[in-house]
């Protein structure tokens, strides 16, 4: 059943509650980028992407999603659970022994919704391009979506894949870059600046869209829907999505410190208070 915008906005808050509770429980994980990408995941699974349940690995005649920056697995797992891929209660097993919810997504546990192992940065775009080409060869009208971190674009394999996708006119691919200008060692601009990313992507032969309000759910839905209208025109589509790492929790915003750090008990309580829901559905 399709959810209203207000229901989806409430769901973004619930997903954020899940994220910080998951990483707190095991004192491990990556909350910052997960919190920043919550609107993207909610928009994708709640309004934009065409998918079917129960999950099948092949995904024939439906849209596919590939998470390249796999360290933000908490937001991915929470989204999948909240949209019915597996029971919400399983979120409590995050990063525990014998869990299907590993720190970085893997496929050998058979977790519904996960099609590739990811976390070794730079590889996801190549996989997404291959899947999109496969759909074109099969006459499958489904689209392929992928998500990447801006720091991840410092990896050379990304740029090979960008060239390949444009050369082969992979125009059923929509790749989003989460531009929060933070990575584990500091600001992206300080570690290795990407320069004029829009101009670079265009020079590589991609159609490029920009959204400055990546933590505005309606704006994210709109830019993803616009990207869909650009498919089939002979070029792959890139979305530069500006987000804030740690969005929703004030002490996690404006810094790279929470890239891979879990909150303590006091910080968790403060975060949960800021992520207020009248009737939370915590697992």
Short mmCIF file of C-alpha atoms in Angstrom, two decimals:
data_model
loop_
_atom_site.label_atom_id
_atom_site.label_comp_id
_atom_site.label_asym_id
_atom_site.label_seq_id
_atom_site.Cartn_x
_atom_site.Cartn_y
_atom_site.Cartn_z
CA UNK A 1 0.00 0.00 0.00
CA UNK A 2 1.38 3.40 -0.98
CA UNK A 3 2.25 5.65 1.94
CA UNK A 4 1.47 9.37 2.13
CA UNK A 5 4.22 11.97 2.37
CA UNK A 6 3.43 12.51 6.04
CA UNK A 7 3.68 8.78 6.71
CA UNK A 8 7.01 8.66 4.90
CA UNK A 9 8.32 11.64 6.86
CA UNK A 10 7.44 9.85 10.10
CA UNK A 11 9.17 6.78 8.72
CA UNK A 12 12.40 8.73 8.17
CA UNK A 13 12.38 9.57 11.88
CA UNK A 14 11.75 5.92 12.77
CA UNK A 15 14.60 4.81 10.53
CA UNK A 16 16.90 7.31 12.22
CA UNK A 17 15.87 5.91 15.60
CA UNK A 18 16.70 2.44 14.30
CA UNK A 19 20.12 3.59 13.08
CA UNK A 20 21.38 5.00 16.34
CA UNK A 21 19.90 2.17 18.40
CA UNK A 22 21.55 -0.43 16.15
CA UNK A 23 25.04 1.06 16.34
CA UNK A 24 24.71 1.82 20.06
CA UNK A 25 23.75 -1.77 20.88
CA UNK A 26 27.06 -3.13 19.56
CA UNK A 27 29.19 0.01 20.02
CA UNK A 28 30.06 -0.27 16.35
CA UNK A 29 28.90 0.99 12.98
CA UNK A 30 28.54 4.09 10.85
CA UNK A 31 25.71 6.39 11.97
CA UNK A 32 26.76 9.67 10.32
CA UNK A 33 26.32 8.84 6.66
CA UNK A 34 23.35 6.61 7.44
CA UNK A 35 21.48 9.48 9.09
CA UNK A 36 22.34 11.78 6.19
CA UNK A 37 20.95 9.40 3.56
CA UNK A 38 17.67 8.51 5.26
CA UNK A 39 15.52 10.68 2.98
CA UNK A 40 17.13 9.12 -0.09
CA UNK A 41 16.35 5.58 1.02
CA UNK A 42 12.83 6.45 2.13
CA UNK A 43 12.13 8.19 -1.17
CA UNK A 44 13.60 5.35 -3.21
CA UNK A 45 11.74 2.51 -1.52
CA UNK A 46 8.64 4.49 -0.57
CA UNK A 47 7.83 6.29 -3.81
CA UNK A 48 10.28 5.94 -6.67
CA UNK A 49 11.53 2.43 -7.24
CA UNK A 50 9.44 -0.36 -8.79
CA UNK A 51 10.16 -3.59 -6.89
CA UNK A 52 8.35 -6.73 -5.85
CA UNK A 53 8.11 -8.82 -2.71
CA UNK A 54 9.04 -11.50 -1.95
CA UNK A 55 12.56 -10.54 -3.01
CA UNK A 56 14.28 -12.39 -5.85
CA UNK A 57 17.95 -12.01 -6.64
CA UNK A 58 17.31 -11.74 -10.40
CA UNK A 59 14.85 -8.85 -10.11
CA UNK A 60 13.44 -9.41 -13.58
CA UNK A 61 11.09 -6.70 -14.83
CA UNK A 62 11.66 -4.58 -11.73
CA UNK A 63 14.07 -1.88 -10.65
CA UNK A 64 17.31 -2.78 -8.89
CA UNK A 65 19.31 -0.94 -6.24
CA UNK A 66 23.00 -1.28 -5.45
CA UNK A 67 24.59 0.30 -2.38
CA UNK A 68 28.23 1.03 -3.16
CA UNK A 69 29.27 2.79 0.07
CA UNK A 70 28.28 -0.25 2.10
CA UNK A 71 29.45 1.10 5.44
CA UNK A 72 26.12 2.95 5.73
CA UNK A 73 24.45 -0.43 6.13
CA UNK A 74 22.34 0.67 9.14
CA UNK A 75 20.11 2.88 6.99
CA UNK A 76 19.94 0.21 4.29
CA UNK A 77 18.93 -2.53 6.74
CA UNK A 78 16.38 -0.39 8.54
CA UNK A 79 14.80 0.66 5.23
CA UNK A 80 14.58 -2.91 3.98
CA UNK A 81 13.00 -4.06 7.22
CA UNK A 82 10.54 -1.17 7.42
CA UNK A 83 9.42 -1.84 3.83
CA UNK A 84 8.81 -5.53 4.45
CA UNK A 85 11.88 -7.31 3.09
CA UNK A 86 12.54 -9.05 6.42
CA UNK A 87 11.17 -8.78 9.99
CA UNK A 88 11.93 -5.53 11.81
CA UNK A 89 12.88 -7.49 14.91
CA UNK A 90 15.95 -8.80 13.07
CA UNK A 91 17.50 -5.33 13.30
CA UNK A 92 18.47 -6.20 16.87
CA UNK A 93 21.03 -8.69 15.47
CA UNK A 94 23.04 -5.99 13.65
CA UNK A 95 26.79 -6.77 13.66
CA UNK A 96 26.36 -9.71 16.02
CA UNK A 97 27.80 -13.20 15.51
CA UNK A 98 25.86 -15.33 13.00
CA UNK A 99 23.71 -12.33 12.02
CA UNK A 100 22.57 -11.76 8.44
CA UNK A 101 23.07 -8.04 9.13
CA UNK A 102 26.83 -7.78 8.83
CA UNK A 103 28.64 -4.47 9.26
CA UNK A 104 28.96 -4.29 5.49
CA UNK A 105 26.24 -5.99 3.42
CA UNK A 106 27.06 -9.43 2.08
CA UNK A 107 25.14 -11.93 -0.01
CA UNK A 108 26.04 -15.33 1.44
CA UNK A 109 23.63 -14.88 4.36
CA UNK A 110 20.76 -14.51 1.90
CA UNK A 111 19.39 -11.28 3.38
CA UNK A 112 16.46 -10.14 1.19
CA UNK A 113 17.17 -6.87 -0.60
CA UNK A 114 20.96 -7.28 -0.76
CA UNK A 115 22.27 -8.14 -4.23
CA UNK A 116 26.00 -7.49 -3.80
CA UNK A 117 28.60 -7.48 -1.06
CA UNK A 118 29.71 -3.88 -0.67
CA UNK A 119 32.00 -1.81 1.46
CA UNK A 120 35.21 -2.01 -0.53
CA UNK A 121 34.69 1.45 -1.95
CA UNK A 122 34.67 2.15 -5.67
CA UNK A 123 33.18 -1.11 -6.91
CA UNK A 124 29.44 -0.55 -6.80
CA UNK A 125 29.16 1.56 -9.92
CA UNK A 126 30.79 -1.16 -12.02
CA UNK A 127 28.25 -3.67 -10.72
CA UNK A 128 25.35 -1.29 -11.36
CA UNK A 129 26.55 -0.63 -14.92
CA UNK A 130 26.79 -4.35 -15.58
CA UNK A 131 23.30 -4.99 -14.21
CA UNK A 132 21.88 -2.14 -16.29
CA UNK A 133 23.55 -3.48 -19.45
CA UNK A 134 22.15 -6.90 -18.66
CA UNK A 135 18.64 -5.49 -18.46
CA UNK A 136 19.08 -3.76 -21.82
CA UNK A 137 20.32 -6.99 -23.41
CA UNK A 138 17.32 -8.87 -21.99
CA UNK A 139 14.81 -6.26 -23.13
CA UNK A 140 13.96 -5.65 -19.46
CA UNK A 141 12.49 -2.16 -18.94
CA UNK A 142 13.49 -1.98 -15.28
CA UNK A 143 15.87 0.73 -14.10
CA UNK A 144 19.03 0.40 -12.01
CA UNK A 145 19.73 2.77 -9.10
CA UNK A 146 23.00 3.07 -7.20
CA UNK A 147 24.28 5.17 -4.31
CA UNK A 148 27.85 6.38 -3.74
CA UNK A 149 29.67 8.54 -1.23
CA UNK A 150 31.49 11.67 -2.37
CA UNK A 151 34.68 10.46 -0.70
CA UNK A 152 34.26 7.23 -2.65
CA UNK A 153 34.78 9.18 -5.86
CA UNK A 154 38.45 9.39 -4.94
CA UNK A 155 38.64 5.76 -6.12
CA UNK A 156 39.87 5.32 -9.69
CA UNK A 157 37.53 2.46 -10.57
CA UNK A 158 34.59 4.86 -10.29
CA UNK A 159 35.95 6.95 -13.17
CA UNK A 160 36.55 3.91 -15.36
CA UNK A 161 32.93 2.91 -14.79
CA UNK A 162 31.75 6.44 -15.56
CA UNK A 163 33.54 6.34 -18.91
CA UNK A 164 32.30 2.85 -19.70
CA UNK A 165 28.65 3.69 -18.93
CA UNK A 166 28.66 6.76 -21.15
CA UNK A 167 30.48 5.01 -24.01
CA UNK A 168 27.96 2.16 -23.98
CA UNK A 169 24.96 4.49 -23.58
CA UNK A 170 23.76 2.85 -20.37
CA UNK A 171 20.71 5.09 -20.15
CA UNK A 172 18.71 2.95 -17.74
CA UNK A 173 21.05 3.80 -14.85
CA UNK A 174 20.51 6.47 -12.18
CA UNK A 175 23.50 6.89 -9.87
CA UNK A 176 23.27 9.21 -6.88
CA UNK A 177 26.27 10.71 -5.14
CA UNK A 178 25.77 11.56 -1.48
CA UNK A 179 27.67 14.84 -1.20
CA UNK A 180 28.04 15.58 2.49
CA UNK A 181 31.70 16.68 2.11
CA UNK A 182 32.74 14.35 4.95
CA UNK A 183 34.81 11.19 5.02
CA UNK A 184 36.52 9.23 7.76
CA UNK A 185 39.66 11.39 7.81
CA UNK A 186 38.00 14.80 7.56
CA UNK A 187 36.34 17.02 4.97
CA UNK A 188 36.47 15.74 1.40
CA UNK A 189 37.80 19.11 0.27
CA UNK A 190 40.76 18.71 2.64
CA UNK A 191 41.51 15.04 1.95
CA UNK A 192 41.20 15.21 -1.83
CA UNK A 193 38.89 17.77 -3.40
CA UNK A 194 36.56 16.62 -6.17
CA UNK A 195 36.61 20.07 -7.74
CA UNK A 196 33.69 20.89 -10.02
CA UNK A 197 31.96 17.53 -9.82
CA UNK A 198 29.03 18.57 -12.02
CA UNK A 199 31.36 19.64 -14.83
CA UNK A 200 33.47 16.51 -14.50
CA UNK A 201 30.47 14.18 -14.71
CA UNK A 202 29.12 16.05 -17.71
CA UNK A 203 32.54 15.87 -19.37
CA UNK A 204 32.42 12.10 -18.87
CA UNK A 205 29.18 11.99 -20.86
CA UNK A 206 26.54 11.80 -18.14
CA UNK A 207 23.31 13.74 -17.69
CA UNK A 208 23.77 15.49 -14.34
CA UNK A 209 21.07 16.69 -11.95
CA UNK A 210 21.59 18.58 -8.70
CA UNK A 211 19.59 18.72 -5.49
CA UNK A 212 20.85 20.97 -2.70
CA UNK A 213 18.21 19.87 -0.19
CA UNK A 214 19.06 16.21 0.18
CA UNK A 215 17.44 16.04 3.60
CA UNK A 216 14.10 17.32 2.31
CA UNK A 217 12.06 14.22 1.53
CA UNK A 218 9.80 15.84 -1.05
CA UNK A 219 12.78 17.40 -2.82
CA UNK A 220 14.55 14.03 -2.97
CA UNK A 221 11.45 12.32 -4.37
CA UNK A 222 11.16 15.06 -6.99
CA UNK A 223 14.78 14.81 -8.16
CA UNK A 224 14.60 11.01 -8.40
CA UNK A 225 11.37 11.22 -10.38
CA UNK A 226 12.96 13.82 -12.67
CA UNK A 227 15.91 11.50 -13.18
CA UNK A 228 13.54 8.76 -14.31
CA UNK A 229 12.21 11.06 -17.04
CA UNK A 230 15.78 11.45 -18.34
CA UNK A 231 16.30 7.70 -18.88
CA UNK A 232 16.24 6.27 -22.39
CA UNK A 233 17.97 9.30 -23.89
CA UNK A 234 21.33 7.69 -24.59
CA UNK A 235 23.12 8.84 -21.43
CA UNK A 236 23.42 7.52 -17.86
CA UNK A 237 22.06 9.87 -15.21
CA UNK A 238 23.89 11.16 -12.14
CA UNK A 239 22.30 12.98 -9.21
CA UNK A 240 24.50 15.16 -7.01
CA UNK A 241 22.61 15.07 -3.71
CA UNK A 242 23.78 17.45 -1.00
CA UNK A 243 23.11 16.04 2.47
CA UNK A 244 24.28 16.67 6.03
CA UNK A 245 26.13 13.86 7.78
CA UNK A 246 24.38 13.04 11.05
CA UNK A 247 21.21 14.87 10.04
CA UNK A 248 18.50 14.81 12.72
CA UNK A 249 20.85 14.72 15.72
CA UNK A 250 22.45 18.06 16.47
CA UNK A 251 25.68 16.83 18.04
CA UNK A 252 26.41 14.59 15.04
CA UNK A 253 26.02 17.34 12.45
CA UNK A 254 28.76 19.59 11.08
CA UNK A 255 31.58 17.13 11.72
CA UNK A 256 33.13 13.95 10.35
CA UNK A 257 33.57 12.59 13.89
CA UNK A 258 30.46 10.37 13.65
CA UNK A 259 31.43 8.72 10.38
CA UNK A 260 32.18 5.48 12.22
CA UNK A 261 31.50 6.09 15.92
CA UNK A 262 28.66 4.80 18.06
CA UNK A 263 26.87 6.94 20.67
CA UNK A 264 27.20 6.08 24.35
CA UNK A 265 24.16 5.64 26.61
CA UNK A 266 23.76 9.35 27.32
CA UNK A 267 24.22 10.32 23.68
CA UNK A 268 21.71 7.66 22.59
CA UNK A 269 19.10 9.01 24.99
CA UNK A 270 19.65 12.54 23.71
CA UNK A 271 19.41 11.39 20.10
CA UNK A 272 16.20 9.46 20.72
CA UNK A 273 14.74 12.55 22.40
CA UNK A 274 15.57 14.66 19.33
CA UNK A 275 14.06 12.00 17.06
CA UNK A 276 10.67 12.30 18.71
CA UNK A 277 7.75 10.22 17.51
CA UNK A 278 4.37 10.21 19.20
CA UNK A 279 4.04 6.47 18.75
CA UNK A 280 7.48 4.98 17.97
CA UNK A 281 7.63 1.44 16.59
CA UNK A 282 11.04 0.55 18.01
CA UNK A 283 11.89 -3.13 17.79
#
